[in-house]
Amino acid sequence: MSALIPPLDPEMLLRAYTVGVFPMADSRDAPSVYWVEPRTRAILPLDGFHLSKSLRKTLTSGRFETTANRNFDGIVKLCAESVENRPETWINAQIETAVAVLHAQGHAHSIETWEDGRLVGGLYGISLGRAFFGESMVSRATDASKVALAHLVARLRAGGFTLLDCQFQTPHLASLGATEIGRNAYMELLDAAVGATGGGVAESIASDSGDFGALDRDDPDRSPSDTVTVSGPTSAWRILHALAQTS
C-alpha cells in the first residue's frame, strides 16, 4: 500500500520554504501532506536566545554530549515517535523520505543530544541560504532539547545565519527567547535570508548561504575528515563562546 503513496519532491519542498509554506501530515500513517502558511510565525532571534543560569550549568556539567549530523535518520524517527503526551505526529513517510534526500544533499541537518551513549533528544531542520527552518524538536531527558537548541543557535550564529524559523510558538520556545511576528514581517526576514529567484532553488542562493560547519573549524583538535560533531565540556565552552559573541 505504501508503494502507492507518491513521494514528496525535495525541490518542491525547498521552493515551499522560500515562500513561507511548509508541509504537515495528519498522522504518522497519513497518505499525504497538507501545506501550512501561519498568519503568525514563531522565530528565535539569534541574538536573543535566553541562556538561563540552569541551562548554562547543564551545558558545562558534561552530562550531555551534543553532535551535529551524526544520526539524522535517528532524530527524525525519534521526533516521529508516538509518546504518551503526544499520541500523534505530523511526520509521515513522505516527509521522512523527502528530508532524508535533503540531508544527503546538504540542506537538512540534525543536532543530537546524547546521555551515556543513548540518544535522548535533539532537533532537525532545513538550511537554505541564511535561513534555518526548524522542523521538529524532541526530548527524552530533562533539558535534552534545550541543550540541542543552544547548540543550534551557537552553530547558526557562527555560520552567519540570519533567520531561525520555529514555525509555531510554544511556552517552551518562548522561555528560550522565541517570539511571534506577523506574516508580512516574517516574509521580509525570509526574503532577506533566502532571496531565491528562478532556476533551481539551491543553486540560485548558493552564493550567499550560511555555513553550518563554521563552529567546528574553531576546534583545534578536529581534523577535516572528522564527522561534524562536538562533545563534552569542550563543546559547551564553544557553544557558550558563540552565544556570547555580538553581531
C-alpha angles and dihedrals in degrees: 000000000000090000088067093059109102115235122248107246109237093211090053088049091054091048090052091056091052090060096043099261129122136179130249134172129217092234144347090271097042112133095219145016135240127215122245129205108174120209088221123033131205115226131171111220105226091225092047104061109139108229104187123200090249093052091047088052091050092050093052096041094081090230093126135042115210126200138177123227094347095122110009095157091049093054093049090050091047090050090050095050120115113238134179097264093039111036094171134046134201093219110097131173093273093056093042092053094045095050090047088058091047089050090053088051092050097251100104124059139180137207114206129199117204132190118191089342094308123118104240104163150333143134143250136207148153125274118207125161107320093331129096116198109205107214107178140350127199138188130191094167133042111279094001094123093042090055090049092050092049088052091049094050091048090050093049092048091050090048098052098251118158105190133049108184114201095177101211128031118239131175088248093055093042090056088057095051105274117146137188124243133177123261095256093052090046093051091053090054091044094050091050092049098043111015095173116176124185130319121050111348097225094046095048094058101030093103092063106038134136118252110238092186099050094101092060095056089067089068110095092194095057120092120211090250095057122109111262097262140135122195146179128355092328091063090048091059092047090049092048091046092053092047090052096052116107118227 
